Coordinates of C-alpha atoms and ligand atoms in Angstrom, one line a residue:
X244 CA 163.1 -66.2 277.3
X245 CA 165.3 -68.7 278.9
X246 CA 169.0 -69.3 276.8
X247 CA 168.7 -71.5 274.0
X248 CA 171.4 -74.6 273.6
X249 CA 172.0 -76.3 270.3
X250 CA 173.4 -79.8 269.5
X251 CA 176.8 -80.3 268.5
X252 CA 177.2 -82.1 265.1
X253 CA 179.9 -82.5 263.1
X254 CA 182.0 -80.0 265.2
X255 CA 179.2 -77.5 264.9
X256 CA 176.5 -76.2 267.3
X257 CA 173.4 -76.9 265.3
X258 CA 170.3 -75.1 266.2
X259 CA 167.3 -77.1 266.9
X260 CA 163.4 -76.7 265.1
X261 CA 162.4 -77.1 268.3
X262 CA 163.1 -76.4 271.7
X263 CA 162.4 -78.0 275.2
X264 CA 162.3 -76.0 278.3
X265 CA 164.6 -77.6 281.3
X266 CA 162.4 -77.2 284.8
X267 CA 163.6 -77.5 288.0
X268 CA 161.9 -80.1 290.1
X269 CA 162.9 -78.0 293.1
X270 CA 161.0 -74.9 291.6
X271 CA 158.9 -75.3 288.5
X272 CA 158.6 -71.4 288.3
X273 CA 162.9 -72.2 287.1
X274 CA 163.4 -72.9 283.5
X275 CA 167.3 -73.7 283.6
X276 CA 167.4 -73.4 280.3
X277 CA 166.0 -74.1 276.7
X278 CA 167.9 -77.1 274.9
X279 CA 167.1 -78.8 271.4
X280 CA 165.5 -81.8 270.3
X281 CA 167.2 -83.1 267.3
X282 CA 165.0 -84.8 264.7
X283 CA 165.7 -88.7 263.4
X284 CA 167.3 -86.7 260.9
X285 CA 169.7 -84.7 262.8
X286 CA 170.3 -87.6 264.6
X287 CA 171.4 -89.7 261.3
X288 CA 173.8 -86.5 260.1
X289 CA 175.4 -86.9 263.5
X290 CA 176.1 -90.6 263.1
X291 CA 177.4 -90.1 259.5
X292 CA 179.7 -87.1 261.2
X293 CA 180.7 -90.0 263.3
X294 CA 181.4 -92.7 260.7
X295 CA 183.4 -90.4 258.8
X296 CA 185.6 -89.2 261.9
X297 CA 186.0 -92.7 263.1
X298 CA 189.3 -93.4 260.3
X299 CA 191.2 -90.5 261.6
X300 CA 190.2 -90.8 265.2
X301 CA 190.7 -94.5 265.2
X302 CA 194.1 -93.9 264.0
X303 CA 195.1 -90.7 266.6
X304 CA 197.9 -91.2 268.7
X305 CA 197.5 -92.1 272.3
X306 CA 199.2 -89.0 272.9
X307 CA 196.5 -86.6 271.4
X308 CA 193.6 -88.9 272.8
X309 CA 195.6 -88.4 276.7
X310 CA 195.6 -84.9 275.9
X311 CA 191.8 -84.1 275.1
X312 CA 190.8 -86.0 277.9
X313 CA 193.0 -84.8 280.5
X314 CA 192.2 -81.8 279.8
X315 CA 188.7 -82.2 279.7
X316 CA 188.8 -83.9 283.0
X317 CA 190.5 -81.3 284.9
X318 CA 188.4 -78.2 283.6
X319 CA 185.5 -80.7 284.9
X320 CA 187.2 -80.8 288.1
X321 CA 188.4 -76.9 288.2
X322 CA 184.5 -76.1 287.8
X323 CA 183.2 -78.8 289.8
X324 CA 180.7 -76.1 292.1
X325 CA 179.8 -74.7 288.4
X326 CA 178.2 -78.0 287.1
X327 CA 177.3 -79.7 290.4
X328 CA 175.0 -76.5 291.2
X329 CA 173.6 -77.3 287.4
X330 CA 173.2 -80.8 287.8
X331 CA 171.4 -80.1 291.4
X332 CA 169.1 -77.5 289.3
X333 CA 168.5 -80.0 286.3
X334 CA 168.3 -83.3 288.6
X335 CA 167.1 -82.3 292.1
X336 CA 169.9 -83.5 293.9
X337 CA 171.4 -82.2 296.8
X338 CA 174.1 -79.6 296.3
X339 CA 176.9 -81.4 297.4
X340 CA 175.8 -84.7 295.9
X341 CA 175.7 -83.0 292.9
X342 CA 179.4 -81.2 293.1
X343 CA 180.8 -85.1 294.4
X344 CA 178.9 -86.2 291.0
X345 CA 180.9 -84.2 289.1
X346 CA 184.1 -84.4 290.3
X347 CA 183.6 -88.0 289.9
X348 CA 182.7 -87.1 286.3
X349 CA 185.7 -85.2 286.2
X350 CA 188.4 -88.3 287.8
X351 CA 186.8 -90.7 285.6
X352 CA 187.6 -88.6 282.5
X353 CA 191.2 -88.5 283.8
X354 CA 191.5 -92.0 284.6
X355 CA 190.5 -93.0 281.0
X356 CA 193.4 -90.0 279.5
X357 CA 195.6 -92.8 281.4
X358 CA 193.6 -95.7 279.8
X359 CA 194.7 -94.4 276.1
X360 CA 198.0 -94.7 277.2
X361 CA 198.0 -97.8 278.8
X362 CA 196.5 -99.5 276.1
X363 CA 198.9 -103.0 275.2
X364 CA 198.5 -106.0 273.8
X365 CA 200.2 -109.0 273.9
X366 CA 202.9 -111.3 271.7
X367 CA 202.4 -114.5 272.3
X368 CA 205.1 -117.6 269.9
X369 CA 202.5 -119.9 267.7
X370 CA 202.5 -123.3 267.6
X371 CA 203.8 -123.2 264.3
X372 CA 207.7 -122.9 263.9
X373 CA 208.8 -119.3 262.5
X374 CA 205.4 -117.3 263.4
X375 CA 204.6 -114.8 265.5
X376 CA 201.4 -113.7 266.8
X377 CA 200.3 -110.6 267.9
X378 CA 196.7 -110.2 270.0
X379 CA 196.0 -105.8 269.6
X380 CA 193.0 -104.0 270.6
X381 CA 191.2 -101.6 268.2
X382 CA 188.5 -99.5 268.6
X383 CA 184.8 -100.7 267.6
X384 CA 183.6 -97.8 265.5
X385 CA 180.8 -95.7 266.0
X386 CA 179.6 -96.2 269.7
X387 CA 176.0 -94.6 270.4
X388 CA 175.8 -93.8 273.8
X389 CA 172.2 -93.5 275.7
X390 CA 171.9 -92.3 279.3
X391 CA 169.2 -92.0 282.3
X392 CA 168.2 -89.1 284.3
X393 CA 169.3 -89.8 287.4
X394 CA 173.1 -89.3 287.1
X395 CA 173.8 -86.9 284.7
X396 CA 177.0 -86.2 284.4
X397 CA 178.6 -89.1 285.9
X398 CA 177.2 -91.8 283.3
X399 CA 177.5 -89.0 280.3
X400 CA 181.5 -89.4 281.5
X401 CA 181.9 -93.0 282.0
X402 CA 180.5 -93.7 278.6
X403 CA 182.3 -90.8 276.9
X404 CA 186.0 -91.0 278.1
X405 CA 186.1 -94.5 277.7
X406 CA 184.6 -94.7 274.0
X407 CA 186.9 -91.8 273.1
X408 CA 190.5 -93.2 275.0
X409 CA 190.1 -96.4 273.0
X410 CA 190.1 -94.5 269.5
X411 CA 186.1 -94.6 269.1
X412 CA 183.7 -92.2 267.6
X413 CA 180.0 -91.3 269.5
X414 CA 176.9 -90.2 269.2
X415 CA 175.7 -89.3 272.8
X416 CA 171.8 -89.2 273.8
X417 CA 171.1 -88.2 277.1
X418 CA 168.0 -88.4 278.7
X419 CA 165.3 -85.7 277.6
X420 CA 165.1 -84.9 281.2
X421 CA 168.8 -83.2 282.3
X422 CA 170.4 -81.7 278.6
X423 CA 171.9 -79.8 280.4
X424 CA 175.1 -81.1 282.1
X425 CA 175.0 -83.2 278.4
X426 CA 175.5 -79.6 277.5
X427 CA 178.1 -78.6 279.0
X428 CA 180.3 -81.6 278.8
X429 CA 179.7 -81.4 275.1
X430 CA 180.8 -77.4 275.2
X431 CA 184.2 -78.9 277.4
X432 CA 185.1 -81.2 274.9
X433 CA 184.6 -79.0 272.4
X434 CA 186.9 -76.8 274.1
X435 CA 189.2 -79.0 274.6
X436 CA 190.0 -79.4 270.9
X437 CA 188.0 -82.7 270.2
X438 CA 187.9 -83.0 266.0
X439 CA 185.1 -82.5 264.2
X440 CA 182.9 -85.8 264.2
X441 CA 184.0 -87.3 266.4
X442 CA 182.5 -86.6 269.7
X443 CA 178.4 -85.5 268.5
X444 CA 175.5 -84.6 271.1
X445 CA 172.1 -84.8 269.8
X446 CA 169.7 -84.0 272.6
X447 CA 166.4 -85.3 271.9
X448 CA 163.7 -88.0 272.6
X449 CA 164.6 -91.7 273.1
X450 CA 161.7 -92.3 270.8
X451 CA 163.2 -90.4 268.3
X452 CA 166.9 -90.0 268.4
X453 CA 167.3 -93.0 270.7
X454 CA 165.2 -95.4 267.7
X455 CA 167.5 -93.5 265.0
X456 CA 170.6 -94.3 266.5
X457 CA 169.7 -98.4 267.6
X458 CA 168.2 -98.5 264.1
X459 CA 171.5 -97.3 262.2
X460 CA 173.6 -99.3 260.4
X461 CA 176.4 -97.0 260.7
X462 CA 176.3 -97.5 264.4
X463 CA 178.6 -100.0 265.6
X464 CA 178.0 -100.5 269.6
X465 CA 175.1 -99.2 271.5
X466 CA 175.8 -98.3 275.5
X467 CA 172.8 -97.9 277.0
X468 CA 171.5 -97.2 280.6
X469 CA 168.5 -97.2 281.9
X470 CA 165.0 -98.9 282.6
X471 CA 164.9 -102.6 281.9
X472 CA 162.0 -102.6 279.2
X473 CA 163.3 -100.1 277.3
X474 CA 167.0 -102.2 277.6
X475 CA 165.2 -105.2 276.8
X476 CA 163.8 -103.6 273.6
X477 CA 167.4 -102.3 272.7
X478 CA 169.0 -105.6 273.2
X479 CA 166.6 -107.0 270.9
X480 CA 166.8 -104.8 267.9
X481 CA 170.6 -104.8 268.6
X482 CA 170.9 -108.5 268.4
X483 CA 168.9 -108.4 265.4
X484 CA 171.2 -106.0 263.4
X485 CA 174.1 -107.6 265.0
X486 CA 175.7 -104.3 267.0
X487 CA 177.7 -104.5 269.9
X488 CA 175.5 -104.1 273.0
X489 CA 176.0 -102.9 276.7
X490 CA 172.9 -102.6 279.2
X491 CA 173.0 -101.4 282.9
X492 CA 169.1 -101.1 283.9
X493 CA 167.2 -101.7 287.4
X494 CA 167.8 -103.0 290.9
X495 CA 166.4 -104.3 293.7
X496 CA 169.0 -104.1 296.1
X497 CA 169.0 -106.0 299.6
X498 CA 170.7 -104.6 302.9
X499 CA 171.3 -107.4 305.2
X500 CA 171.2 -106.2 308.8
X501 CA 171.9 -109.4 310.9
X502 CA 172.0 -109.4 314.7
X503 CA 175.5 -108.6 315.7
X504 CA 175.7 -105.8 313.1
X505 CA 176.8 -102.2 315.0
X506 CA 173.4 -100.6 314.9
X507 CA 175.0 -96.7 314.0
X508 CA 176.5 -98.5 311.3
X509 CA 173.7 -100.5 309.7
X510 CA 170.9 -97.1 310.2
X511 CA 173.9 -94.7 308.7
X512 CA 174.0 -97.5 305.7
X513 CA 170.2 -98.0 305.3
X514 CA 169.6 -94.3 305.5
X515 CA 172.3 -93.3 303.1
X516 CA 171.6 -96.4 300.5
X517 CA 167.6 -96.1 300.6
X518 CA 167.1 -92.0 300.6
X519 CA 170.0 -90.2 299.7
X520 CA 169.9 -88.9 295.7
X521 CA 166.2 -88.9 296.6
X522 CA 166.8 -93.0 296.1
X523 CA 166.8 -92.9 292.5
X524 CA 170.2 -94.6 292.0
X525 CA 170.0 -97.8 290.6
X526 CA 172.1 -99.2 293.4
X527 CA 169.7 -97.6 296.3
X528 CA 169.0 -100.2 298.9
X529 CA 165.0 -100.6 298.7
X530 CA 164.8 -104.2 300.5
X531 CA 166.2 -103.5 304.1
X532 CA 166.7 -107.8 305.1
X533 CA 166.4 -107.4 309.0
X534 CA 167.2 -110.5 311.3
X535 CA 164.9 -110.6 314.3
X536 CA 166.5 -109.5 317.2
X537 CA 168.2 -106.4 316.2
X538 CA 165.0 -106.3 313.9
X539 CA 162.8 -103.7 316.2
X540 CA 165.7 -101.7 317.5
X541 CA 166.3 -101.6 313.9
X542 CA 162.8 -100.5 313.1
X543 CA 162.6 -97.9 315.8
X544 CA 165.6 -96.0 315.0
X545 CA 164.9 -96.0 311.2
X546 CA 161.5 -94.6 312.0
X547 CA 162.9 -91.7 314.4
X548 CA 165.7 -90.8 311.6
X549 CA 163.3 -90.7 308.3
X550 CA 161.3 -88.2 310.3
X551 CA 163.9 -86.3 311.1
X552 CA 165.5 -86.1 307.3
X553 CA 165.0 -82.6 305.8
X554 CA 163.7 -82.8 302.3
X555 CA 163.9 -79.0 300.9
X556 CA 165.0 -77.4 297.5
X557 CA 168.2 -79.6 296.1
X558 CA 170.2 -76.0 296.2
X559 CA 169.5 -75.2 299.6
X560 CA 172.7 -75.8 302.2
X561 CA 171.1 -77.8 304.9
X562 CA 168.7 -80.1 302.3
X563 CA 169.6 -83.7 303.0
X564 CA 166.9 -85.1 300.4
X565 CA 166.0 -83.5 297.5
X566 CA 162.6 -83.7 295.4
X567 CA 161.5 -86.1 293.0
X568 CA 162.7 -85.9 289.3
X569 CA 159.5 -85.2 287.8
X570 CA 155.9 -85.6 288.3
X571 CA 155.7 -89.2 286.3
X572 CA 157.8 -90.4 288.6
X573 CA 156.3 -88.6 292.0
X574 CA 152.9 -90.2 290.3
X575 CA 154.9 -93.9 290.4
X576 CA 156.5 -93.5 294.3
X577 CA 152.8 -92.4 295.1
X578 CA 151.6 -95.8 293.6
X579 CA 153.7 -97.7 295.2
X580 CA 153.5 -96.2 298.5
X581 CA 149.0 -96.5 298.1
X582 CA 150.0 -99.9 296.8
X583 CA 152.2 -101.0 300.3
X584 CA 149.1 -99.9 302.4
X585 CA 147.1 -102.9 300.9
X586 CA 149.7 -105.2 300.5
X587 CA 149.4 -105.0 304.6
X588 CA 152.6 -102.9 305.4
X589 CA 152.3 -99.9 308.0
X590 CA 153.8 -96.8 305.7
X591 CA 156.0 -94.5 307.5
X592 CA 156.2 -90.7 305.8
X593 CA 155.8 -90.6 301.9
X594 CA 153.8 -87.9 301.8
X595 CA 153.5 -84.8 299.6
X596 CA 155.3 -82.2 301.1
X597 CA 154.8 -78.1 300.1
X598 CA 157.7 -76.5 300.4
X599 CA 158.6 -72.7 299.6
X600 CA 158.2 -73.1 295.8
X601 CA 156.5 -75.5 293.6
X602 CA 158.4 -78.7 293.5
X603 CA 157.9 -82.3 293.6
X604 CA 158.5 -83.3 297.4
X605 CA 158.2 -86.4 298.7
X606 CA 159.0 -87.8 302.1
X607 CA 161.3 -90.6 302.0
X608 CA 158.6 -94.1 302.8
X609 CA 159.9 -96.7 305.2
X610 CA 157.7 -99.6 304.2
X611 CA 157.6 -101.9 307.7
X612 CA 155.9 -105.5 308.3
X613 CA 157.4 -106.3 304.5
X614 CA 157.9 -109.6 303.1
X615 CA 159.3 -110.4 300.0
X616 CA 156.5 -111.3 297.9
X617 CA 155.2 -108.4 298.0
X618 CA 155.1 -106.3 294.5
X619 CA 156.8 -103.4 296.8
X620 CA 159.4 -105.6 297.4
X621 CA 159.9 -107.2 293.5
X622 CA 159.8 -103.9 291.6
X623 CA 161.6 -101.5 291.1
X624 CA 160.1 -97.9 292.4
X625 CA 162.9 -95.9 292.3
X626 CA 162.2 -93.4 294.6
X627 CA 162.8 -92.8 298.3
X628 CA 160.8 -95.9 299.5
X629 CA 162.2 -98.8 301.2
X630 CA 160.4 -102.0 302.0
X631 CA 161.7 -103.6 305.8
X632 CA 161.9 -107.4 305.6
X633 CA 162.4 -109.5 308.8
X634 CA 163.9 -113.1 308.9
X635 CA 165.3 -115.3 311.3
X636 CA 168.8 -115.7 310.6
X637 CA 171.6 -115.3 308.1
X638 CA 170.8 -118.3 306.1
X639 CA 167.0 -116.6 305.2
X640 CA 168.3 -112.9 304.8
X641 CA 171.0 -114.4 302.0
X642 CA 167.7 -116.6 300.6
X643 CA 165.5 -113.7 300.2
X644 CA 168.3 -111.1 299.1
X645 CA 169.0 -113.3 296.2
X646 CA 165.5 -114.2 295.5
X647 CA 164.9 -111.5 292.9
X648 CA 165.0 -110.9 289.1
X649 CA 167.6 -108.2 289.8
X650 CA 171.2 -108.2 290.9
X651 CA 172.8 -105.0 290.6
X652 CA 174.3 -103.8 294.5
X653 CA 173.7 -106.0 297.8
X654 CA 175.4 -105.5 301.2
X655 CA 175.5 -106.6 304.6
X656 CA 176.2 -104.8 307.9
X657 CA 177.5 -107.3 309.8
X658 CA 180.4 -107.9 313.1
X659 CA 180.9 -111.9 311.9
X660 CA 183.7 -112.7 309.5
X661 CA 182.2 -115.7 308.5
X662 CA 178.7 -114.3 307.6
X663 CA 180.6 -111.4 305.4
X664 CA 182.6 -113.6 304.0
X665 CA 179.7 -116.1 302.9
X666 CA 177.7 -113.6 301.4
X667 CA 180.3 -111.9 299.5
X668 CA 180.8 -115.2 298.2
X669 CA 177.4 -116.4 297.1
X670 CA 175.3 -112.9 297.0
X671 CA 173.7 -113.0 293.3
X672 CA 175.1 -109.5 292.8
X673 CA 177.8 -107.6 290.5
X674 CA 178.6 -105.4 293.3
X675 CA 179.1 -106.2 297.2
X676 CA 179.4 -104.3 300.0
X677 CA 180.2 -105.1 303.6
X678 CA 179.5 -102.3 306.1
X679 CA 179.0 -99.7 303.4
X680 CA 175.4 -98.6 301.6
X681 CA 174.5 -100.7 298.5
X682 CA 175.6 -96.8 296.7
X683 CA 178.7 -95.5 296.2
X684 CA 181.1 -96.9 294.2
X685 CA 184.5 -96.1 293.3
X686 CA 185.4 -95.0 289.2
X687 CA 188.5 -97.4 288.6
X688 CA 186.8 -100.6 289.4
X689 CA 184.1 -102.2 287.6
X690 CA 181.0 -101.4 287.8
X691 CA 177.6 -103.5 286.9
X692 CA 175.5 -106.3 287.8
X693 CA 174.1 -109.5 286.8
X694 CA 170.4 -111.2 285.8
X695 CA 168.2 -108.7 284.9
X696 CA 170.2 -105.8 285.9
X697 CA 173.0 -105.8 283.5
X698 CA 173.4 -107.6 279.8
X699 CA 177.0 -107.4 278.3
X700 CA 180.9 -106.6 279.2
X701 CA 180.9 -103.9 282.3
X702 CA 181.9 -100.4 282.8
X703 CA 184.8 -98.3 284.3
X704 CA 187.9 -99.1 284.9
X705 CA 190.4 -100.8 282.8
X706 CA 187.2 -103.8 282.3
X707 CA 185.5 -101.1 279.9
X708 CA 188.2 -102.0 277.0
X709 CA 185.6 -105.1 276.9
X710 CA 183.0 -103.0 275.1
X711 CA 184.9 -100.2 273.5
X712 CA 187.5 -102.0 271.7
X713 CA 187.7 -105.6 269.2
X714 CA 190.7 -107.6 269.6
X715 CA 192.3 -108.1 266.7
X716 CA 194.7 -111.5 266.1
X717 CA 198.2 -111.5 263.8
X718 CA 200.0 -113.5 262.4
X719 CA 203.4 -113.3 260.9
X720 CA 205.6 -115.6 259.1
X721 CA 209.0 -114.4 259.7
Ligands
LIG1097 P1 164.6 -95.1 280.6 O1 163.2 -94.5 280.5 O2 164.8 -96.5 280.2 O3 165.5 -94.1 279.6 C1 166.9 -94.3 279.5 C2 167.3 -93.7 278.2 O4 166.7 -94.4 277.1 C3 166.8 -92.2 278.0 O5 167.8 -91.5 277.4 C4 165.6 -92.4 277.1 O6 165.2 -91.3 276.4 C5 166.1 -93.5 276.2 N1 165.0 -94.2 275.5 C6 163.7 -94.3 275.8 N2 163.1 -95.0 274.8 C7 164.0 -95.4 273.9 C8 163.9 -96.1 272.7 N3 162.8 -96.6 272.2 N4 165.1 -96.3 272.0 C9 166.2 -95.8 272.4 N5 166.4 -95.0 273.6 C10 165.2 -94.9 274.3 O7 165.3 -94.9 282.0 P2 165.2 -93.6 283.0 O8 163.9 -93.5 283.5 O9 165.9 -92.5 282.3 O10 166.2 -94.1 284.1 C11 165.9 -94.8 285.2 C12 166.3 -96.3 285.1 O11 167.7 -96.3 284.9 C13 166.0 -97.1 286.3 O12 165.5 -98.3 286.0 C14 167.4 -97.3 286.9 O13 167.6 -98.4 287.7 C15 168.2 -97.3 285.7 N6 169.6 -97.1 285.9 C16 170.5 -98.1 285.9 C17 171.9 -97.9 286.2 C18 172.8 -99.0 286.2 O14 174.0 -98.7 286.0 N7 172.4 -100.2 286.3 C19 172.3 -96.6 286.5 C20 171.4 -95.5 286.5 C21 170.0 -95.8 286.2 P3 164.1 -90.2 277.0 O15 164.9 -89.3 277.7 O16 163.4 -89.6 275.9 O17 163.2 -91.0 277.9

C-alpha cells in the first residue's frame, strides 16, 4: 500500500476517512502516494483553527514572521532536486522544469521573509491644525487560498508566504490532482515552527472543501487560481457574502512574429511559450500572430522543430515535453485538435503517443492556416497546441492579439523599436514580453492579467500587500 498523508489542522496531522491515490501521468502503474480528502467538516474545523490563530498571528512580530519564512524558504531551496523530482512525478513536468519550479517556490518564500519586514506605512499632517494621521497596513484575516494543477508548488508559495508575511491566517486547498508538493510544503512549515492554526492544509475536492471555505463566514479573503468558470462562480458567491476576492484564471496568449524579427529568436520563443510544461501554463503562447513574409519560413521551421521535440516520461533526463496531466484533459487537447481539422487548419503532430509505460502522451499540435475566429483560436485548450495566425502587418497582428476575451501574457519578437515599443504600450495584456516567450516570469514583480483573465489586486512582489492586508487610517489629536 502506497504511504498515507494526512491534513494538517490546527497544528495537527489529521487522518482522513478517506484516501485518494496520487498517479503519475508519466506511469499510471506509479501511485506517488495516498493523501486525504478532508470532509466540509474538516474543512470548517480548519477555518475555525484559523480564526482563532489569526489574534496572535496578526499581532507576531515581523521578526518571528521573517524567521518562519526564511527558513522555510531556504530548506525549499536546500531540497530543491527532492521536490522538483515530486512535483515532476505528481504534475508530469519535465525534471528540470520541475527543480526551477521549486526553487522559484523557494526565492518567493524568501522574498516575502523580507516583505514582513519591510512592511511601513505612512504619516501624513491633516488638514486640521494639531492632528496627526497615520495610514498602517493590517492583515485581512482568514485568507483561504485555492490553487490549480499545473504549478504546484510555485502558486501553493506565492499565495502562502505572502498571506502569512503580512500577519494573516490560511486555509490552503490545492488542487485534488498534485497533494502532494501541498504536502510537503505543509510538512516545511510545520517544521519550521509555524503556530498552531495558523497555517492549515485541507486536501480535498473543490466541490467540497473548496464550497466550505467560499461559503464560510469565518473566511475573510478568498485567493483563487484557476479555470475561469469555476472563478466566475467564486467571484460571485464572494461578492455576495462580501469577502475579499483575488482571481488569476485562463489565457489566450498571442506571439507576435513580425517580419524583421530574428527567426532563432521568434521559433526558440514560440517553441518554449507553446510546448514547454506540456503548455499548460496559463501564460503558454497558443495564438502564434505571424506577419506574411517571415510567415512560411516561420511555418517551416516550426514544423521541422515540433517533430523533432522528444515527449517521454517527465523524469527521464533528455524528455523535453512531458505528458498530459490527466486523461480529462488529454480527452479536451484531443477535442480540440479533431475540432481544428474541421475548422479547415492542417494539424501538425498531436497524436497519441505509447511510450515505455502507460501515460498520457501527446504530441505537441501546431495548428497552421489559423485565423482568429476560429474556436481553436478563442478558447482556451491548455495543452500543447498552438493555433498559427497570418496577417499582413504590425497594425493587424496588434488587432487580432488584442481581439480576445483574455489578457493574461502577450509578446512580440520583433528587430523594430517602434513596433515594441507600440505594443508594449497598447497590448490588452497584464504582462508583456519583447523577445522572450509569453512564460516565464520573474517572483518580485507583479504578476496577472486583465479582462477575463484576472479579477482583483495582483500577486508577487511587494503589489501582493493589495490583497493580503487592509489599510487602516488614524487619527490623533495631539
Ligand atoms: P479549476 O478546475 O478551476 O480548479 C482550480 C481549483 O479550484 C482547484 O483546486 C479545484 O478543486 C477548485 N475548485 C473546483 N470547483 C470549486 C468550487 N466549486 N469551489 C471552490 N473551489 C473549486 O482549474 P484547474 O483545471 O485546476 O487549472 C487550470 C486552469 O487554471 C486554467 O484555466 C489555467 O489558465 C488556470 N491558471 C491560471 C493561472 C493564472 O495565474 N492566471 C495560473 C495557473 C493556472 P479540484 O482540485 O477538486 O478540481
Amino acid at each position: 500500500m502506497a504511504e498515507r498523508h494526512d491534513n494538517l489542522i490546527d497544528g495537527e496531522w489529521v487522518k482522513g476517512s478517506e484516501y485518494a491515490p496520487n498517479l503519475n501521468p508519466s506511469d499510471l502503474s506509479d501511485v506517488v502516494g495516498d493523501y486525504a480528502r478532508a470532509t466540509a467538516g474538516e474543512a470548517q474545523a480548519a477555518i475555525a483553527a484559523a480564526r482563532d490563530a489569526f489574534h496572535g498571528w496578526s499581532r507576531s512580530t515581523p521578526q518571528q514572521r521573517f524567521e518562519i519564512l526564511d527558513a522555510a524558504g531556504s530548506r525549499i531551496l536546500a531540497e530543491k532536486e527532492r521536490l522538483g523530482t515530486l512535483l515532476s512525478r505528481e504534475e508530469g513536468k519535465t525534471l528540470p522544469e520541475g527543480i526551477g519550479e521549486a526553487a522559484r517556490a523557494g526565492q518567493v518564500f524568501k522574498f516575502f521573509a523580507g516583505e514582513a519586514l519591510r512592511l511601513g506605512g505612512e504619516v501624513i499632517p491633516s488638514v486640521r491644525p494639531g492632528v496627526g494621521v497615520e495610514i498602517t497596513r493590517e492583515g485581512v484575516g482568514v485568507v483561504g487560498l485555492i490553487t490549480p494543477w499545473n504549478f504546484p508548488i510555485a502558486i501553493p508559495a506565492w499565495k502562502i508566504a505572502p498571506a502569512l508575511a503580512y500577519g494573516n491566517t490560511v486555509v490552503f486547498k490545492p488542487a485534488d490532482l498534485v497533494p502532494g508538493c501541498a504536502h510537503a510544503i505543509a510538512e516545511i512549515l510545520d517544521d519550521a515552527g509555524i503556530p498552531a492554526g495558523v497555517f492549515n492544509l485541507v486536501m480535498g475536492r473543490g466541490s467540497v472543501v473548496g464550497e466550505a471555505m467560499v461559503g464560510s463566514p469565518d473566511v475573510d479573503a478568498i485567493s483563487f487560481t484557476g479555470s475561469v468558470p469555476t472563478g466566475r462562480r467564486i467571484a460571485l458567491a464572494c461578492a455576495e457574502s462580501g469577502k475579499k476576492v483575488q482571481m488569476e484564471m485562463g489565457g489566450k496568449n498571442p506571439l507576435v512574429v513580425l517580419d524583421d524579427a530574428d527567426l532563432d529568436t521568434a521559433v526558440s520563443c514560440a517553441l518554449n511559450g507553446a510546448f514547454f510544461s506540456t503548455g499548460q501554463r496559463c501564460t503558454a503562447s497558443s495564438r502564434l500572430i505571424v506577419t506574411e513574409k517571415i510567415h512560411d519560413r516561420f511555418v517551416e521551421v516550426m514544423t521541422d522543430k515540433v517533430k523533432t521535440l522528444k515527449v517521454d516520461n517527465a523524469l527521464k533526463p533528455h524528455t523535453e515535453i512531458g505528458p498530459v496531466v490527466d486523461q480529462s484533459q488529454l480527452d479536451q487537447d484531443m477535442r480540440y485538435i479533431a475540432l481544428a481539422r474541421e475548422e479547415g487548419c492542417e494539424v501538425i503532430g498531436g497524436e497519441r503517443l505509447n511510450r515505455d509505460a502507460e501515460g498520457f502522451y501527446l504530441s505537441p499540435a501546431l495548428l497552421l492556416g489559423a485565423d482568429n475566429a476560429m474556436r481553436t483560436s478563442r478558447e482556451e485548450i491548455f495543452g500543447p497546441v498552438a493555433s498559427v495566425i497570418k496577417v499582413s502587418g504590425y497594425d493587424e497582428a496588434l488587432t487580432v492579439a488584442n481581439d480576445t476575451e483574455f489578457g493574461l501574457s502577450s509578446g512580440i519578437c520583433t528587430a523594430s523599436l517602434k513596433h515594441a515599443s507600440d505594443f508594449k504600450r497598447n497590448s490588452q495584456a497584464g504582462m508583456v514580453m519583447v523577445n522572450l516567450p509569453t512564460a516565464g516570469v520573474d517572483y518580485h514583480v507583479p504578476f496577472g492579467g486583465r479582462k477575463g483573465s484576472s479579477y482583483g489586486p495582483r500577486e508577487q512582489g511587494a503589489y501582493a500587500r493589495e490583497f493580503y492586508t487592509t489599510v487602516k487610517t488614524a487619527y490623533t489629536l495631539a
